[in-house]
XYZ file of C-alpha atoms in Angstrom:
554
model
C -42.561 -11.302 20.323
C -41.699 -14.658 18.928
C -38.426 -15.747 20.514
C -35.760 -16.063 18.155
C -32.085 -17.951 18.508
C -30.254 -14.553 18.643
C -31.947 -12.269 20.472
C -29.564 -12.579 23.213
C -26.530 -13.279 21.889
C -23.644 -10.760 21.361
C -21.820 -10.175 17.820
C -18.391 -9.434 16.946
C -17.570 -7.835 13.237
C -14.044 -9.542 12.434
C -12.356 -7.443 9.205
C -10.222 -10.149 7.643
C -7.868 -8.092 6.386
C -6.473 -6.733 9.542
C -7.507 -9.354 12.340
C -4.328 -12.241 12.063
C -2.384 -13.248 10.079
C -0.930 -16.825 10.462
C 1.597 -16.868 7.005
C 3.200 -13.645 7.401
C 2.349 -11.999 4.405
C 1.238 -8.801 6.240
C -2.576 -9.540 5.397
C -4.886 -11.267 8.161
C -6.321 -14.658 6.757
C -9.141 -17.413 7.969
C -6.533 -19.833 9.877
C -5.846 -16.656 11.433
C -9.189 -16.064 12.717
C -9.591 -19.592 13.874
C -6.158 -18.817 15.948
C -7.943 -16.957 18.129
C -11.239 -18.678 18.379
C -10.756 -18.697 22.037
C -9.783 -15.819 22.896
C -13.296 -14.788 21.604
C -15.242 -17.490 23.516
C -12.853 -16.124 25.997
C -14.657 -12.832 25.507
C -18.126 -14.106 25.857
C -19.213 -13.719 21.557
C -21.645 -15.511 20.255
C -22.336 -14.200 16.578
C -18.732 -13.814 14.635
C -19.270 -11.640 11.298
C -17.257 -11.625 8.512
C -16.498 -8.831 6.473
C -16.282 -9.770 2.608
C -13.656 -12.466 1.885
C -14.672 -14.106 -1.351
C -12.730 -12.835 -4.604
C -11.566 -9.538 -5.463
C -9.475 -7.111 -6.699
C -10.118 -5.348 -3.623
C -10.802 -1.543 -5.063
C -13.190 -1.070 -1.932
C -11.158 -3.716 0.314
C -13.488 -6.808 -0.747
C -16.740 -4.446 -0.960
C -16.257 -5.307 -4.860
C -16.556 -9.179 -5.277
C -15.237 -10.651 -8.582
C -16.831 -14.632 -7.527
C -19.679 -14.640 -5.135
C -18.086 -18.931 -4.754
C -14.433 -18.588 -3.904
C -12.301 -17.684 -1.294
C -9.162 -15.242 -1.690
C -6.089 -16.882 -1.758
C -5.040 -13.779 0.424
C -7.303 -14.782 3.106
C -7.467 -18.641 2.763
C -9.322 -21.412 1.012
C -12.893 -23.280 0.965
C -11.153 -25.767 3.406
C -10.228 -23.133 6.049
C -13.694 -21.848 5.269
C -15.234 -24.970 5.904
C -12.210 -25.377 9.513
C -13.708 -21.940 10.651
C -17.707 -22.989 10.753
C -17.310 -26.141 12.720
C -14.451 -24.755 14.692
C -17.019 -21.995 15.874
C -19.521 -24.705 15.474
C -17.563 -26.645 18.293
C -17.368 -23.415 20.753
C -21.225 -22.793 20.093
C -20.659 -19.248 17.600
C -21.759 -18.563 14.633
C -20.795 -17.185 12.048
C -22.255 -14.664 9.710
C -20.829 -13.304 5.659
C -21.374 -10.485 4.173
C -23.823 -10.354 1.246
C -23.157 -7.418 -1.378
C -25.398 -7.830 -4.152
C -26.376 -4.067 -4.925
C -22.707 -4.266 -6.636
C -19.969 -6.800 -7.730
C -17.032 -6.429 -9.223
C -15.922 -5.013 -13.120
C -13.790 -8.056 -13.158
C -17.125 -10.623 -12.265
C -17.636 -12.872 -15.250
C -21.670 -11.535 -15.557
C -19.440 -7.671 -16.090
C -17.356 -9.235 -18.445
C -19.934 -11.520 -20.175
C -21.974 -7.984 -20.236
C -19.119 -6.350 -22.255
C -18.554 -8.734 -25.040
C -22.236 -8.697 -25.371
C -24.024 -5.232 -23.607
C -27.800 -6.300 -25.666
C -27.658 -10.130 -24.403
C -28.666 -11.879 -21.030
C -25.581 -10.776 -18.689
C -25.821 -6.927 -20.379
C -29.491 -7.146 -18.662
C -28.067 -7.630 -15.342
C -26.616 -4.330 -15.038
C -27.693 -0.516 -15.642
C -26.729 0.654 -18.935
C -27.220 3.391 -21.102
C -26.456 4.258 -24.463
C -23.670 6.803 -24.706
C -24.164 10.492 -25.400
C -21.540 13.127 -26.422
C -21.553 15.699 -24.098
C -24.350 14.484 -21.950
C -24.618 12.062 -18.840
C -27.484 9.302 -18.427
C -28.154 11.196 -14.996
C -26.396 13.902 -12.678
C -25.722 11.669 -9.575
C -22.655 11.723 -7.755
C -21.457 8.543 -6.575
C -19.980 7.774 -2.911
C -16.886 7.925 -3.490
C -17.092 11.288 -5.379
C -17.628 11.872 -9.844
C -20.129 11.122 -11.283
C -21.976 7.486 -11.489
C -21.916 6.538 -15.056
C -18.652 4.960 -16.587
C -17.694 3.646 -19.724
C -18.355 0.389 -20.189
C -14.942 -0.724 -22.252
C -15.773 -1.955 -25.870
C -18.779 -0.123 -25.931
C -21.008 2.903 -26.905
C -22.883 2.353 -23.289
C -22.445 3.255 -20.414
C -22.595 1.792 -16.771
C -23.824 3.241 -13.367
C -22.186 2.890 -10.230
C -23.044 4.271 -7.370
C -20.117 3.240 -5.123
C -16.599 2.609 -7.516
C -16.370 2.608 -10.694
C -15.465 -0.693 -10.407
C -18.559 -1.738 -8.624
C -21.139 -1.448 -11.152
C -24.651 -2.159 -9.574
C -26.741 -5.187 -10.656
C -30.392 -4.775 -11.692
C -32.536 -5.612 -9.332
C -35.729 -5.174 -11.919
C -34.576 -8.601 -13.785
C -35.581 -11.414 -11.952
C -32.776 -13.293 -13.704
C -30.260 -11.855 -11.837
C -32.396 -12.450 -8.236
C -32.581 -15.725 -9.264
C -28.957 -15.787 -9.788
C -28.336 -13.587 -5.858
C -30.971 -16.819 -4.200
C -29.322 -19.415 -5.522
C -25.921 -17.466 -4.021
C -27.523 -17.119 -0.565
C -28.677 -20.512 -0.196
C -25.561 -22.085 -1.413
C -23.876 -20.326 1.229
C -26.761 -21.758 4.000
C -26.299 -24.710 3.270
C -22.574 -24.724 3.555
C -23.482 -24.132 7.840
C -23.133 -20.162 7.935
C -26.058 -18.602 10.232
C -26.754 -15.097 8.303
C -25.483 -12.316 6.663
C -25.224 -9.398 7.309
C -26.382 -7.845 4.211
C -24.379 -4.243 3.072
C -25.515 -1.092 1.580
C -29.192 -2.974 0.667
C -31.131 0.242 0.216
C -29.398 1.252 -3.018
C -30.997 -1.912 -4.861
C -33.774 0.116 -5.486
C -34.024 2.806 -8.437
C -36.140 5.601 -8.742
C -37.367 4.656 -11.892
C -37.216 6.351 -14.842
C -33.766 7.785 -14.180
C -33.519 11.949 -13.904
C -31.630 14.515 -12.854
C -31.691 16.538 -9.359
C -30.605 20.080 -8.487
C -27.075 19.826 -8.150
C -25.945 20.577 -4.516
C -21.723 21.488 -4.970
C -19.874 23.273 -7.667
C -19.570 20.224 -9.571
C -22.699 20.150 -11.187
C -23.920 17.088 -9.524
C -26.061 15.823 -6.726
C -25.967 13.565 -3.974
C -27.500 9.968 -4.458
C -29.779 10.132 -1.529
C -32.093 12.721 -3.638
C -32.753 9.510 -6.031
C -32.847 7.200 -3.300
C -35.554 9.287 -1.875
C -37.857 8.962 -4.370
C -37.562 5.535 -4.830
C -40.445 3.459 -3.952
C -41.095 -0.820 -3.565
C -37.961 -2.238 -2.077
C -39.750 -4.373 -0.500
C -40.871 -6.505 -3.038
C -36.905 -7.176 -3.768
C -36.462 -8.134 0.019
C -39.702 -9.890 0.726
C -39.321 -12.235 -2.268
C -34.986 -12.993 -0.443
C -36.081 -13.361 2.838
C -38.929 -16.146 1.289
C -36.751 -17.644 -0.959
C -33.488 -17.777 1.160
C -33.361 -16.454 5.061
C -37.160 -17.827 5.883
C -36.184 -21.155 5.366
C -33.016 -21.417 7.409
C -33.733 -19.919 10.247
C -31.112 -17.588 9.236
C -30.203 -14.486 11.691
C -29.690 -11.224 9.321
C -28.734 -7.714 9.931
C -29.134 -4.741 7.196
C -27.180 -1.991 7.066
C -30.311 0.379 6.423
C -30.372 4.586 5.589
C -33.117 6.679 4.827
C -35.982 3.980 5.489
C -38.951 5.474 5.970
C -40.981 5.343 10.011
C -43.417 3.122 9.039
C -41.809 0.297 7.160
C -39.973 -0.274 10.021
C -42.419 -3.101 10.822
C -41.682 -4.858 7.299
C -38.397 -4.285 7.801
C -37.568 -5.553 11.552
C -40.995 -6.764 12.649
C -42.675 -10.507 13.519
C -41.667 -11.255 9.258
C -39.874 -8.398 9.045
C -37.576 -8.664 5.872
C -34.086 -8.762 8.151
C -34.453 -10.128 11.887
C -32.473 -6.535 12.299
C -30.836 -3.614 11.465
C -28.421 -1.785 12.732
C -28.747 2.168 14.331
C -26.899 4.769 12.178
C -28.669 7.710 14.497
C -25.393 8.619 16.388
C -22.487 7.783 13.019
C -24.108 10.267 10.824
C -25.047 13.415 13.627
C -22.678 16.163 12.799
C -22.359 14.941 9.038
C -22.423 18.322 6.354
C -23.668 17.472 2.915
C -20.217 19.537 1.558
C -17.643 16.420 3.108
C -16.609 15.544 6.223
C -14.178 19.108 6.383
C -17.122 20.928 7.222
C -18.190 17.701 9.612
C -18.325 18.568 13.463
C -18.102 17.146 16.537
C -21.019 15.146 18.208
C -21.781 16.474 21.281
C -22.206 14.094 24.665
C -26.031 15.826 24.824
C -26.406 15.018 20.850
C -25.543 11.282 21.777
C -27.438 10.693 24.028
C -30.839 12.195 21.752
C -29.289 10.250 18.718
C -29.382 6.872 20.725
C -32.649 7.460 22.473
C -34.569 8.236 19.163
C -33.639 5.001 17.874
C -34.791 3.494 20.673
C -38.519 5.350 20.663
C -38.840 5.223 16.582
C -38.222 0.788 16.987
C -39.949 -0.194 20.542
C -40.989 -3.404 20.948
C -41.455 -3.630 16.939
C -38.193 -5.363 17.351
C -34.574 -5.400 17.705
C -31.629 -2.875 16.048
C -28.507 -3.846 15.940
C -26.562 -1.211 18.459
C -22.889 -0.138 17.741
C -19.738 2.099 18.537
C -18.338 1.520 15.359
C -17.345 -0.476 12.476
C -15.460 -0.799 9.298
C -16.596 2.008 7.695
C -16.103 4.573 10.626
C -13.798 6.102 12.817
C -12.789 4.471 15.853
C -15.795 5.215 18.411
C -13.546 6.730 21.923
C -12.090 8.759 19.781
C -15.057 9.801 17.618
C -17.896 10.304 20.704
C -15.462 11.214 23.292
C -14.773 15.086 23.869
C -10.951 15.948 22.949
C -8.657 15.027 25.513
C -10.973 13.110 27.712
C -10.094 9.752 25.957
C -9.455 7.400 29.040
C -10.267 3.468 30.194
C -12.792 5.425 32.784
C -14.835 6.650 29.463
C -14.060 4.336 27.519
C -15.747 2.094 29.475
C -18.341 4.827 30.148
C -19.428 4.460 26.527
C -19.459 0.692 25.968
C -22.097 0.149 28.959
C -24.376 3.230 27.404
C -23.992 1.641 24.362
C -24.001 -1.907 25.498
C -27.153 -1.878 27.883
C -29.291 -0.364 24.983
C -32.493 -2.648 24.394
C -31.363 -4.832 20.877
C -28.107 -6.778 19.904
C -24.705 -5.947 20.657
C -22.122 -5.746 17.923
C -18.534 -5.223 18.927
C -16.409 -4.557 16.465
C -12.694 -6.096 16.265
C -10.564 -4.146 19.031
C -13.510 -2.482 20.294
C -13.292 -4.112 22.954
C -9.514 -2.704 23.647
C -10.428 0.562 23.490
C -8.107 1.388 20.248
C -8.499 4.665 18.692
C -7.441 6.080 15.938
C -4.399 6.549 13.960
C -2.019 9.493 13.603
C -1.575 9.938 10.226
C 1.394 12.440 9.334
C 0.949 12.104 5.362
C -2.216 11.485 2.691
C 0.357 9.074 1.702
C -0.577 6.749 4.308
C -4.236 6.467 3.614
C -5.243 3.386 1.549
C -9.460 4.007 2.058
C -10.286 5.349 -1.606
C -13.882 7.746 0.347
C -11.119 8.964 2.531
C -8.787 10.094 -0.641
C -11.988 11.391 -2.206
C -12.695 13.376 1.055
C -8.967 15.011 0.582
C -9.662 16.424 -2.793
C -13.054 17.716 -1.586
C -11.276 19.730 1.341
C -8.886 20.821 -0.644
C -11.616 22.124 -3.879
C -12.902 23.726 -0.841
C -10.218 25.912 0.113
C -7.865 23.889 2.719
C -4.732 23.798 2.889
C -3.095 20.073 2.346
C -2.429 20.226 6.122
C -5.621 20.699 7.196
C -7.515 18.873 4.459
C -5.332 15.962 6.186
C -5.929 17.144 9.389
C -10.012 17.417 8.936
C -10.544 13.901 6.826
C -8.108 12.181 9.262
C -10.986 12.140 11.836
C -13.267 10.053 9.878
C -11.062 7.836 8.054
C -12.312 4.581 7.686
C -8.641 3.706 7.986
C -8.630 4.199 11.432
C -10.456 0.781 11.886
C -9.175 -0.931 9.383
C -5.924 -0.492 11.217
C -3.986 -4.085 12.335
C -6.083 -5.371 15.454
C -3.085 -5.111 18.540
C -2.820 -8.187 19.477
C 0.747 -7.813 22.440
C 3.474 -5.271 22.912
C 5.571 -6.376 19.931
C 6.649 -5.771 16.712
C 3.551 -4.711 14.654
C 1.461 -5.196 17.411
C 2.539 -9.372 17.153
C -1.023 -8.985 13.954
C 2.046 -10.211 11.198
C 6.377 -11.303 11.123
C 5.675 -9.804 7.761
C 5.357 -5.950 6.854
C 1.408 -5.211 7.672
C -0.267 -3.855 4.620
C -1.784 -0.941 6.362
C 0.282 0.813 9.335
C 0.038 -0.450 12.841
C -1.100 2.164 15.281
C 1.905 3.456 17.439
C -0.087 2.873 20.505
C 0.336 -0.725 20.569
C 3.141 -0.267 23.168
C -0.154 0.787 25.576
C -3.331 -1.028 24.147
C -3.036 -4.239 23.386
C -5.177 -7.377 24.489
C -2.113 -9.854 25.887
C -2.122 -6.887 28.418
C -5.680 -6.335 28.666
C -6.531 -10.215 29.752
C -4.549 -10.156 32.401
C -5.305 -6.854 33.848
C -8.811 -7.056 36.095
C -8.929 -3.399 35.395
C -8.725 -3.061 31.318
C -11.413 -2.179 28.615
C -11.176 -5.284 27.609
C -12.498 -7.115 31.275
C -15.062 -4.702 31.244
C -16.493 -5.530 27.837
C -15.753 -9.053 29.661
C -18.152 -8.282 32.663
C -21.092 -6.530 30.598
C -21.442 -9.862 28.130
C -21.369 -11.993 31.710
C -24.171 -9.382 32.413
C -26.471 -10.047 29.541
C -26.451 -13.658 29.722
C -26.434 -13.791 33.261
C -29.853 -15.962 34.011
C -31.179 -13.670 36.758
C -30.852 -10.039 34.715
C -31.143 -11.822 30.914
C -34.725 -11.495 29.741
C -34.971 -7.768 31.552
C -32.046 -6.676 29.297
C -32.920 -8.585 25.930
C -36.930 -8.066 26.163
C -37.683 -5.333 28.723
C -38.398 -2.450 27.703
C -36.096 0.537 27.831
C -37.033 4.669 29.604
C -35.180 7.322 29.489
C -34.958 9.144 32.914
C -33.287 12.883 33.902
C -33.467 14.122 29.703
C -32.883 17.029 30.780
C -29.700 16.807 32.935
C -27.035 17.953 30.682
C -24.211 15.338 29.815
C -25.794 12.907 32.157
C -27.449 9.591 29.936
C -29.866 7.586 31.670
C -32.139 5.347 31.431
C -33.988 2.210 32.774
C -33.912 -1.329 31.406
C -37.846 -2.846 32.705
C -38.478 -6.296 32.379
C -38.793 -9.020 35.175
C -36.493 -6.356 36.974
C -36.140 -3.179 36.982
C -32.240 -2.041 36.179
C -31.231 1.851 36.237
C -28.056 2.629 33.654
C -26.672 5.974 34.493
C -23.551 7.942 32.585
C -21.783 10.605 33.972
C -20.008 12.009 30.139
C -18.555 15.065 31.297
C -15.049 15.172 33.534
C -16.965 17.154 36.550
C -18.653 15.463 39.068
C -22.451 15.076 38.515
C -25.433 14.615 41.219
C -28.074 12.934 40.987
C -31.406 11.429 43.155
C -32.875 8.418 42.633
C -36.632 8.202 42.682
C -36.092 5.014 45.089
C -33.305 3.009 46.585
C -31.905 -0.108 44.731
C -30.994 -3.413 45.841
C -27.543 -4.239 44.308
C -24.387 -2.251 41.937
C -24.499 -4.467 39.293
C -21.324 -2.818 37.537
C -19.438 0.578 38.062
C -16.631 1.259 35.923
C -15.080 3.499 39.096
C -13.418 1.953 42.438
C -15.889 4.862 44.320
C -19.416 5.737 44.989
C -20.692 7.980 46.664
C -23.998 8.255 48.283
C -25.880 9.968 50.590
C -29.500 8.373 51.017
C -30.651 8.276 48.080
C -28.612 11.080 46.104
C -25.419 10.159 44.300
C -22.648 11.563 43.333
C -20.781 10.759 39.629
C -17.081 11.353 39.217
C -15.958 12.097 35.949
C -16.804 9.377 33.393
C -18.366 7.503 35.817
C -20.941 4.892 34.519
C -23.313 2.621 37.241
C -25.955 -0.054 36.635
C -28.092 -0.962 39.445
C -30.705 -3.286 40.333
C -33.822 -1.162 42.231
């Protein structure tokens, strides 16, 4: 494998709106990020991915972009962005922007021009179809519910949007559109960013010609995934984008890729892949239901283990996965993966180590290093996320009471990860001096950065130790490039694996509150990390306490 600058790095996702507010308007901003760079540098992270801070009406919290070349005034100015890039560089850190090019905002200049002249140049930047009375062009359901077709204002046509109606899909079949996208990518790379996280990219290739699919809910519509399974040829677009942009700058790119076919993995993240890496979503989708969130079930420790190992086996040494516990689109990982009632400092550390030591690039989402948890919702009126609001309606239509519907969707709401970062045990968690745009989780009094920085036994300091271990010259080659071999897979609620390279390391996590005993195949040389003060051993027999995790050098 050709070694790249990003292989040994640790990434950290920032959701700018909720990270830190520097001016008291209740919204996080770029100057706020700059003021916290030393906090992030102290943690040990190298790459900072910023969720969208471009101009946007925020119909989908910034993933509806109205100008790809401007920073939204809510978040600051382009001068602020230039300052952030420069200050990050001083600390040896790299900035990733979010690349959102499956769709734009209906307030983007391109779409406005398409409305005025649907037959003209910009009409061809979108998927437009003639409107027919009582008949839609297709019966596809959008990701946010309802049909993917909306009337094009002032015309007799309709446009396609696989996400929100204010997010019209861009027509990648049009080479003129692709040229505009590449021009923008190169503009940002010239400015000094180091790459992109690439949003919803699998959606850019539609199955042509458009057709209906078998309805899968009572609304008579069909999941967009049925169409995507039939879409072939995305590689032509992605390969062209790589060659025209990323490759020229040795940029780091990580794709949000769903539904990839196994034989396509080398094309996506191999030696000359479309992307440097792609996220592992195996665990996040486990337990989901086509009926909606209300029908989803809790993932078990055994399923979590299986999902991780399946993803690792699928990739092998072809390339690098980007491993996550949570992100801006998921609930908090400690609330999602740990059994109900077992969410403690100790179990949070166990989950961190099991994820962090997997082969691939570790991505930490803001607040994850503190063990931030899901927020308690008392009313649907507290919810901002459009996806949660749609799932709430789906639950009501399925016959759930308002109380049960709220309880069902609250577990998976994207707002869980979007509540303000908990900096200190001060009003509004010291996120803002004003009124926060989204309510602060009331547990900020016990879970916050200020307290954890000064506590050697905190979740944050455990993450700091994990990062330091990954970067330790003695172990880096093994942790970054070594193989991963599962062990004791049949041992229930025990997740263990070897990392083999220059050294042999063994990661063992007891994924339950009851003790478990194992017998090592060979003696260990050193304990590299342990989330428990005790270490019970008799010859090669180890007894792990509830949610204990150990990393051993053999």
